[in-house]
CSV table of C-alpha atoms and ligand atoms in Angstrom, one decimal:
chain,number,residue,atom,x,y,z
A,6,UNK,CA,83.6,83.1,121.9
A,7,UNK,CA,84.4,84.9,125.2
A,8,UNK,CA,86.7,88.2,124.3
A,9,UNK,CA,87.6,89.2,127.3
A,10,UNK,CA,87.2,93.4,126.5
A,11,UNK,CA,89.9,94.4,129.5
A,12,UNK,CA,92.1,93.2,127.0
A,13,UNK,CA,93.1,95.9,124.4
A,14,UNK,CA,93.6,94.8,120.9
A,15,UNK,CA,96.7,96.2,119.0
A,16,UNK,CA,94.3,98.5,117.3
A,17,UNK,CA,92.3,99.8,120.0
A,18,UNK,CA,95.9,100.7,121.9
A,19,UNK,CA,97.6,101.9,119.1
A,20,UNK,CA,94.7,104.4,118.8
A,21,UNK,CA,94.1,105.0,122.3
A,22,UNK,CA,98.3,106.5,122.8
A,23,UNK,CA,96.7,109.1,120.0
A,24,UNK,CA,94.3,110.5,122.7
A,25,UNK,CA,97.8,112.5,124.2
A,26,UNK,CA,98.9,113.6,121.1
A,27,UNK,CA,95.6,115.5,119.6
A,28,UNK,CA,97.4,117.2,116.1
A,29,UNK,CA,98.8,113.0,115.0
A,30,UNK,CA,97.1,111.8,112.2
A,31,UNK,CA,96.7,108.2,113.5
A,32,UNK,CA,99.3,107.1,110.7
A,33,UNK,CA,101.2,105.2,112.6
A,34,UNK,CA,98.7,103.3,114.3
A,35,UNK,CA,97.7,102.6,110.7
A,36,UNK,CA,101.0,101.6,109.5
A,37,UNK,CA,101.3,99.3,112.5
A,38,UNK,CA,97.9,98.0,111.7
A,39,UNK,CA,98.8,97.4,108.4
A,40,UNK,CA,102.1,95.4,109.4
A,41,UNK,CA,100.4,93.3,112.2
A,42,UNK,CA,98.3,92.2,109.1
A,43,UNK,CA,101.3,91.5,107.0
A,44,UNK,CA,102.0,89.5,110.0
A,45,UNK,CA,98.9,87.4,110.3
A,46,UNK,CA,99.0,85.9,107.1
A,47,UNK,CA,102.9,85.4,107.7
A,48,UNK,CA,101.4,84.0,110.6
A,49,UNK,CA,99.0,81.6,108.9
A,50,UNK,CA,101.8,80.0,106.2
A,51,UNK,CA,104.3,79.7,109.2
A,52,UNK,CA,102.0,77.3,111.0
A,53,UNK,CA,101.5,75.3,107.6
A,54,UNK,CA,105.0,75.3,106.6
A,55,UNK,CA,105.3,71.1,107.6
A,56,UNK,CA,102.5,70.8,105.1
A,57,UNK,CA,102.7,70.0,101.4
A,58,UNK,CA,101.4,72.9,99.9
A,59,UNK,CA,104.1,75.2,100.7
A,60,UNK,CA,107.1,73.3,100.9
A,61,UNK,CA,106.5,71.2,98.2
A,62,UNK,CA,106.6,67.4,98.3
A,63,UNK,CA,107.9,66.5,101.9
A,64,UNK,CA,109.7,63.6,100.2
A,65,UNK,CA,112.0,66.0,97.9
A,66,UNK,CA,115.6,65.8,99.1
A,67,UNK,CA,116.3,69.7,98.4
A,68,UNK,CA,113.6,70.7,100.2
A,69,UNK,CA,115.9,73.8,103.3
A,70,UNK,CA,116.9,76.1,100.5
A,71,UNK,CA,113.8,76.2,98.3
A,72,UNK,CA,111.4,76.1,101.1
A,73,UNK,CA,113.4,78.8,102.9
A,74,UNK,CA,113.4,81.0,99.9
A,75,UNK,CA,109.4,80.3,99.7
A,76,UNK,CA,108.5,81.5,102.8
A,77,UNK,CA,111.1,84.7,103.0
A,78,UNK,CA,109.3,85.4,99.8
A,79,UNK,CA,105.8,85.6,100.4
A,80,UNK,CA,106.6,87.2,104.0
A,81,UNK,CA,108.5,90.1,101.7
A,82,UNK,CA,105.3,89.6,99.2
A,83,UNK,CA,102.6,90.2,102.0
A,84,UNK,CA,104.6,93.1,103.6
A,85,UNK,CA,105.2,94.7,100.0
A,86,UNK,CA,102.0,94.3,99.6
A,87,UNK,CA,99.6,95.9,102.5
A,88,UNK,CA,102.6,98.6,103.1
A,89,UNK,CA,102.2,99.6,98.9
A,90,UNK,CA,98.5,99.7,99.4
A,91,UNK,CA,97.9,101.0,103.0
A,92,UNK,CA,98.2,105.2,103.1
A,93,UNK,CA,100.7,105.4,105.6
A,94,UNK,CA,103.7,104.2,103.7
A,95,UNK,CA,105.8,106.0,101.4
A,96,UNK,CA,108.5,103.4,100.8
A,97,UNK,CA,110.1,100.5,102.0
A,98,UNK,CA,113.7,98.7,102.1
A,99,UNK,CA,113.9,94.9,102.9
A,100,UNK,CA,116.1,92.2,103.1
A,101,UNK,CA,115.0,90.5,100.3
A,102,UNK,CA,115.1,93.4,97.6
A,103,UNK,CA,118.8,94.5,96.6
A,104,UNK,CA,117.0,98.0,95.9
A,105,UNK,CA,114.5,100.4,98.3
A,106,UNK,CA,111.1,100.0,96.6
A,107,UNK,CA,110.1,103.7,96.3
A,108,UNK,CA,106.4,103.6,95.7
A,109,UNK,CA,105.6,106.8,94.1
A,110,UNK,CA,102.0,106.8,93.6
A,111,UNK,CA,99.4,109.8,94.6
A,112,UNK,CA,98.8,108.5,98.2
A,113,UNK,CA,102.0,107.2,98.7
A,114,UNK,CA,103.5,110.6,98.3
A,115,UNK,CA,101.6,112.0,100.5
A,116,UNK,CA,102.9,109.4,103.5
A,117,UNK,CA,104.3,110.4,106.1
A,118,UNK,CA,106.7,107.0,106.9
A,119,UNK,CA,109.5,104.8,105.0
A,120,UNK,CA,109.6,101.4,106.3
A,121,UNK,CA,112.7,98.6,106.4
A,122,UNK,CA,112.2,95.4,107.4
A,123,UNK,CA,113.4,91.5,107.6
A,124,UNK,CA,110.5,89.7,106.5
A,125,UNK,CA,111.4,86.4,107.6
A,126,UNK,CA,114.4,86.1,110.4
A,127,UNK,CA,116.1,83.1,111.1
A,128,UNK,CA,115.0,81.4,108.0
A,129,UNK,CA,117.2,77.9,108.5
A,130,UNK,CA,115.0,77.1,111.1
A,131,UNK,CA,111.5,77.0,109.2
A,132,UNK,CA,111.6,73.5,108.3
A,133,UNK,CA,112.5,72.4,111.7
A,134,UNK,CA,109.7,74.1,113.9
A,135,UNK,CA,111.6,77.2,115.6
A,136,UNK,CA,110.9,80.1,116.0
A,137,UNK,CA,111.5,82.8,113.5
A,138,UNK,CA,110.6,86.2,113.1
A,139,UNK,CA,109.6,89.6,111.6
A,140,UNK,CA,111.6,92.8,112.0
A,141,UNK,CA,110.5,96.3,111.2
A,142,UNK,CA,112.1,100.1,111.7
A,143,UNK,CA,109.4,102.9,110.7
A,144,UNK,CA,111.2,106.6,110.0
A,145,UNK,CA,109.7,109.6,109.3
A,146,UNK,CA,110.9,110.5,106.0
A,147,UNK,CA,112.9,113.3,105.6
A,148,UNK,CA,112.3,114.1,102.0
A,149,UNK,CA,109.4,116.5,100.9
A,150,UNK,CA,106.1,115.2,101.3
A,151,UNK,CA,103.8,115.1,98.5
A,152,UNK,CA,106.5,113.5,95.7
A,153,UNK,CA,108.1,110.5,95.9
A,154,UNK,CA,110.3,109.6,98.8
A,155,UNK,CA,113.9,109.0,98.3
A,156,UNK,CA,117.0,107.0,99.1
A,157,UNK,CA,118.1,109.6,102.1
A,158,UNK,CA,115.0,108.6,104.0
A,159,UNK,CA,116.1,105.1,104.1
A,160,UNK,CA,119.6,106.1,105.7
A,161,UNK,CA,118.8,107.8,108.6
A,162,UNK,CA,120.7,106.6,111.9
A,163,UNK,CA,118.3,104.0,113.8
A,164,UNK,CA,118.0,107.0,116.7
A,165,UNK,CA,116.0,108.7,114.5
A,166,UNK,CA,113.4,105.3,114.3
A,167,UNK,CA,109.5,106.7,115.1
A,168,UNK,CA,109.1,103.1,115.9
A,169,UNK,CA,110.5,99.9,115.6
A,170,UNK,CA,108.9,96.4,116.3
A,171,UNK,CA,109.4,92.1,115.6
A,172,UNK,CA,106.8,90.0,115.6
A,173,UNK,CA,108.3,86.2,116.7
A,174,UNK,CA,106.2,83.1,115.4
A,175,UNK,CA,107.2,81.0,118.4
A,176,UNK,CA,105.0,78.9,120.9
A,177,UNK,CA,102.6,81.6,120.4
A,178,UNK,CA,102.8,84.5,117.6
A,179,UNK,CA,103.7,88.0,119.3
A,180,UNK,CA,103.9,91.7,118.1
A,181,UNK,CA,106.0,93.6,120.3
A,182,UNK,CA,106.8,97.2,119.5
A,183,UNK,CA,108.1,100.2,120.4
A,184,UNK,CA,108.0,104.1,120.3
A,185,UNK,CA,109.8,106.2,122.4
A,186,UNK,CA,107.3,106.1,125.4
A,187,UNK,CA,107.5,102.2,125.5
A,188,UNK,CA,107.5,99.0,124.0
A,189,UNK,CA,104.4,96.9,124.4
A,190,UNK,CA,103.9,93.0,123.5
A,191,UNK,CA,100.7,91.7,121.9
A,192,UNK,CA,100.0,88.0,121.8
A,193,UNK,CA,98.0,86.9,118.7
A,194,UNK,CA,94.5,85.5,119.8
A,195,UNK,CA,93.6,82.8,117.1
A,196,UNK,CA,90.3,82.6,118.5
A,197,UNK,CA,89.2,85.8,117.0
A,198,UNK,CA,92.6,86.7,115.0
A,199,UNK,CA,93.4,89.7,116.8
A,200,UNK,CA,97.1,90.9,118.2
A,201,UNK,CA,95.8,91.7,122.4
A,202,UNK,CA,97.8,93.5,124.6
A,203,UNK,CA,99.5,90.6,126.7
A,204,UNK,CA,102.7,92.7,128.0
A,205,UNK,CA,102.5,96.0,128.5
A,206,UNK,CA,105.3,98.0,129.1
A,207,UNK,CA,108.1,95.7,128.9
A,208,UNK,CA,111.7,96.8,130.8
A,209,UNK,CA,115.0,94.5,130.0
A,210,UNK,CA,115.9,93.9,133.1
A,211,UNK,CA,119.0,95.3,134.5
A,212,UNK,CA,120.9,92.5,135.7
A,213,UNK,CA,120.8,89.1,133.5
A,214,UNK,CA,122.2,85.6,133.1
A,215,UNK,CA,122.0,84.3,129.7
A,216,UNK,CA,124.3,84.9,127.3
A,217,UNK,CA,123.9,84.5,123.6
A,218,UNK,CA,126.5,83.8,121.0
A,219,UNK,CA,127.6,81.5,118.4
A,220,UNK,CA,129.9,79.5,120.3
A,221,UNK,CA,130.7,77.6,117.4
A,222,UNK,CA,132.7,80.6,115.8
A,223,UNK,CA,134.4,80.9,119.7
A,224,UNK,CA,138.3,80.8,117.6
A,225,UNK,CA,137.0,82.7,114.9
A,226,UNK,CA,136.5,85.8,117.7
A,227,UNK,CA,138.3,88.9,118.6
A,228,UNK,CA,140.5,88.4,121.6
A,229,UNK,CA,138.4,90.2,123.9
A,230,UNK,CA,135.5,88.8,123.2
A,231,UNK,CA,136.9,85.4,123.5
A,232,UNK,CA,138.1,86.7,127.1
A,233,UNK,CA,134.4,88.0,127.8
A,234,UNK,CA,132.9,84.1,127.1
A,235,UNK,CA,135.2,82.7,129.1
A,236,UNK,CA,133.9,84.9,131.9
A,237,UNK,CA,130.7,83.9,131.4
A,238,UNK,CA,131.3,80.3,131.5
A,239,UNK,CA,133.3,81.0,134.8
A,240,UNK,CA,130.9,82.2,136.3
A,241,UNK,CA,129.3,80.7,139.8
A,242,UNK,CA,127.3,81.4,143.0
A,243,UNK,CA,130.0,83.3,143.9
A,244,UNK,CA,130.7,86.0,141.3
A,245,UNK,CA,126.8,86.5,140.2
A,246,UNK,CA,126.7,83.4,138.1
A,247,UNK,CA,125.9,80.9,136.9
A,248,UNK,CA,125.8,82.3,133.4
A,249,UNK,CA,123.5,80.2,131.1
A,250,UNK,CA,123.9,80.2,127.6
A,251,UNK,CA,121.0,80.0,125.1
A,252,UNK,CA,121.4,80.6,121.1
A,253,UNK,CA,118.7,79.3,118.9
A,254,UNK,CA,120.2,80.8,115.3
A,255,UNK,CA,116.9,83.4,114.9
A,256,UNK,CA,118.0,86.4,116.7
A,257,UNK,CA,113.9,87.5,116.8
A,258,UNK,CA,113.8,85.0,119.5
A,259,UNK,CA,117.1,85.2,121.0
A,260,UNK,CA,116.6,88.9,121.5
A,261,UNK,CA,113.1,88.8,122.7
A,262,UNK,CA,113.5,85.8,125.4
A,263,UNK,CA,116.9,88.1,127.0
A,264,UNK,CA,114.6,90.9,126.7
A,265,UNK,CA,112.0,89.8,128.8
A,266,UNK,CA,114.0,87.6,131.0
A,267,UNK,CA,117.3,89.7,131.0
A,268,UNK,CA,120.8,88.8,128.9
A,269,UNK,CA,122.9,88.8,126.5
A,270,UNK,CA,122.8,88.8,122.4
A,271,UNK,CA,126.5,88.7,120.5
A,272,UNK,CA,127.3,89.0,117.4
A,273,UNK,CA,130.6,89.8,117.1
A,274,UNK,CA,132.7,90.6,114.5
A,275,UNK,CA,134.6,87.1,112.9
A,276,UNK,CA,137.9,86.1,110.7
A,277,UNK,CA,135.4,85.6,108.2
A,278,UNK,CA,133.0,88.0,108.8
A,279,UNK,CA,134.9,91.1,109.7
A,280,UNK,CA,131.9,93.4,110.0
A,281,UNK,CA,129.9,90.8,111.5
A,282,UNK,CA,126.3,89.3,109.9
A,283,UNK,CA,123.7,90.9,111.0
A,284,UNK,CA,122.2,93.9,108.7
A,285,UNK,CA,122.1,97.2,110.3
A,286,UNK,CA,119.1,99.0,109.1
A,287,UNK,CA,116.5,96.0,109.7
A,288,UNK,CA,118.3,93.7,112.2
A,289,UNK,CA,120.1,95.8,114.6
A,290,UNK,CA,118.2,99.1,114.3
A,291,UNK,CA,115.3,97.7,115.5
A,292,UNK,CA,116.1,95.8,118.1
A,293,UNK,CA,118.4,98.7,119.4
A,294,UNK,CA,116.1,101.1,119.4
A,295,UNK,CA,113.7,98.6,121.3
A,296,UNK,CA,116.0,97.3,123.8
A,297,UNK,CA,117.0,101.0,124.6
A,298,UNK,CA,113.6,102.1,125.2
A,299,UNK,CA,113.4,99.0,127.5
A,300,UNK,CA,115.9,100.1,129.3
A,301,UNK,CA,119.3,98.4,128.0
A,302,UNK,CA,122.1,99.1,125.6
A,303,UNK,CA,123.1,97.9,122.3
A,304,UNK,CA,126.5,98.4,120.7
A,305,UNK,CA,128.7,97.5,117.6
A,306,UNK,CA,131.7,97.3,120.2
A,307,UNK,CA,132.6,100.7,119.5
A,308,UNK,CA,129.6,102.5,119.2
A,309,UNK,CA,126.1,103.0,119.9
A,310,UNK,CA,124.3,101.1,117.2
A,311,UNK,CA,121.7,103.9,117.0
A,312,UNK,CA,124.3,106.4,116.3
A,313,UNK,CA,125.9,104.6,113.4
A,314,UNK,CA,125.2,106.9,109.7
A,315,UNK,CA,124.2,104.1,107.5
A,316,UNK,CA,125.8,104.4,104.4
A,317,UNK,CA,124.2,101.6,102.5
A,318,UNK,CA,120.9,99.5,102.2
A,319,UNK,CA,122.1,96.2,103.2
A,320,UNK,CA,125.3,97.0,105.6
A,321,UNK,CA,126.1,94.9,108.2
A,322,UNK,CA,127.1,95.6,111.9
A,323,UNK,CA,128.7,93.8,114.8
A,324,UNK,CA,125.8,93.9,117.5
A,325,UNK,CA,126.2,93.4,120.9
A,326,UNK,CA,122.7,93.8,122.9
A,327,UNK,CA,120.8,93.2,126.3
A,328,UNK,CA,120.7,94.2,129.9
A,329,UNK,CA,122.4,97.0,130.5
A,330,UNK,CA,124.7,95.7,133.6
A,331,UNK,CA,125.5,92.9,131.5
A,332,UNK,CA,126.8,95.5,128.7
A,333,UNK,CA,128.9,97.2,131.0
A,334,UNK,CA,130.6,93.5,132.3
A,335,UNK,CA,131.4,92.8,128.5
A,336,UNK,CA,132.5,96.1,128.2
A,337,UNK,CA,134.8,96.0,131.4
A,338,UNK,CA,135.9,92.8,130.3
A,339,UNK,CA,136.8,93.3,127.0
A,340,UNK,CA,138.4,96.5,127.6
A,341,UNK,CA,136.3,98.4,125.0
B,8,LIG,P1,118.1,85.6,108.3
B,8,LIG,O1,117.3,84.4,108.4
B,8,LIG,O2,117.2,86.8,108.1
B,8,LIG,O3,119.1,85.6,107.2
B,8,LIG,O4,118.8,86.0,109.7
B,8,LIG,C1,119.5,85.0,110.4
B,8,LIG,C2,120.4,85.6,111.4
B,8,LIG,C3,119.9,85.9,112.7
B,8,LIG,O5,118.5,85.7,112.9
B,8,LIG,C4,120.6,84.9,113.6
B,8,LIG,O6,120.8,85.5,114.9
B,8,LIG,C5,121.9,84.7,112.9
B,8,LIG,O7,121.6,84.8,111.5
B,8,LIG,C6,122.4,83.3,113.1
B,8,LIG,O8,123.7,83.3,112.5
B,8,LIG,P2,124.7,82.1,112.8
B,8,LIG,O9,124.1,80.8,112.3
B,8,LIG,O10,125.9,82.5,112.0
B,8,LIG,O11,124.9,82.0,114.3
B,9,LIG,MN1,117.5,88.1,109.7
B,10,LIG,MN1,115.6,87.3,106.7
């Protein structure tokens, strides 16, 4: 096997961005440790999910909403699990749980962090080999340490995120997260099963071309936003464009490919869907905080999406995300 040491694994950088800070703990690199493990074995039963043993008979007619609800589970299970039992974790809120999961145990107490998460994003594409994803926001918790955390640390506004992270199962499995001094990508080796540092400091670019949106809700929009598309598809050689527009339903790999290429993610608000779909506290946190510390903006149309008070577990939130000229086009557009 030929590692190739200039490349840092997830671990060894984690601990090396401790060497500036000499009172942390190394908590965090252990709670990122313990999620990028989470992730592996994710990893593992995403890349079997064509196979029998997970999905069941391949010749079963219902197999997209039992298989989906397989996979979403044992992503939840896995995360549950190494977060319950790691030390850095006092609590956690998911997706999948209509309740926080409040750990309360002697270590536990003593953790420093609450953790919210989307196991498994973009779940309706599993059983037809797209990518999907991982989302996590890390907070300090604001409750006293040494009991049991409490609800209030799960509602803090996503500025107040320590870190926030995805990991996307795509053509190759990735990690990228963020802190406030950067957000850094890590490409899972299979050869030795390690997460190595394969982008470091990664900036949304300024200026982008691809927009991303549900185009099959187009009627279903606000006005303005409607208007904004339009401008997109309009564009040409002459005004900046052309636009391109690339949606693949998991927004783990919608945001990540305008992140590193520079774009566009919308999810506006629709007839139907009024306050949009996407969760706030472990879909659009995240990538907010991310994106911002890349270097872009992210929005509900009226206001910074880190700034939003949370007022419930599973809220949702129009989002509107990328590179920041391309935020202030929509905005211009759209008359915000
Ligand atoms: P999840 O699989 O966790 O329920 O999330 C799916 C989300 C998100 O990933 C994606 O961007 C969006 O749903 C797609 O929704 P539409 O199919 O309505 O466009
Ligand atoms: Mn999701
Ligand atoms: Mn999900």
């Amino acid at each position: 096997m030929n590692v190739n040491r200039k490349v840092l694994t997830l671990d060894e950088f984690t601990i090396q961005q401790l060497r500036d800070f000499p009172h942390a703990t190394g908590e965090l690199s252990n709670l990122l440790r313990d999620i990028g493990l989470a992730a592996k074995r994710v990893n593992v039963e995403v890349n079997k999910a064509g196979l029998v043993d997970i999905l069941g008979d391949a010749g079963a007619v219902n197999v997209q909403g039992e298989d989906v609800k397989k996979l979403d589970i044992f992503a939840n299970n896995q995360l549950v699990g190494v977060l319950r039992h790691g030390i850095s974790c006092a609590g956690i809120g998911s997706e999948e749980l209509d309740d926080v999961v409040i750990f309360d145990d002697e270590v536990s107490n003593n953790s420093k962090y609450v953790c919210l998460f989307d196991p498994l994003d973009g779940s309706g594409n599993i059983d037809v080999n797209v990518s999907i994803g991982t989302i996590f926001g890390i907070y300090r918790r604001i409750s006293e340490r040494g009991k049991a955390c409490e609800r209030a640390d799960f509602l803090q506004p996503g500025i107040r995120q320590i870190a926030a992270g995805y990991v996307v199962y795509g053509s190759s499995t990735m990690m990228v997260y963020a802190t406030r001094r950067g957000v850094n990508g890590f490409t899972l080796d299979p050869s030795i099963g390690e997460f190595t540092l394969s982008h470091p400091n990664i900036r949304c670019p300024e200026n982008g071309k691809i927009y991303s949106v549900n185009h099959g809700n187009f009627f279903q929009y606000p006005e303005n936003i409607q208007r904004y598309i339009e401008v997109c598809q309009k564009k040409d050689k002459t005004n900046g464009g052309p636009y391109t527009q690339r949606y693949i339903g998991s927004m783990v790999a919608d945001v990540h490919r305008n992140l590193i290429k520079g774009g566009l993610f919308m999810y506006p608000p629709t007839r139907d869907k009024p306050g949009g779909k996407l969760r706030l506290l472990y879909e659009c946190n995240p990538f907010a905080f991310i994106v911002e510390v890349a270097g872009g903006r992210a929005t509900d149309g009226k206001q910074r999406i880190l700034e939003i008070q949370p007022v419930e577990l599973h809220q949702r939130s129009p989002l509107f995300i990328g590179s920041t000229n391309m935020m202030t086009e929509l905005e211009t557009v759209g008359n915000f």
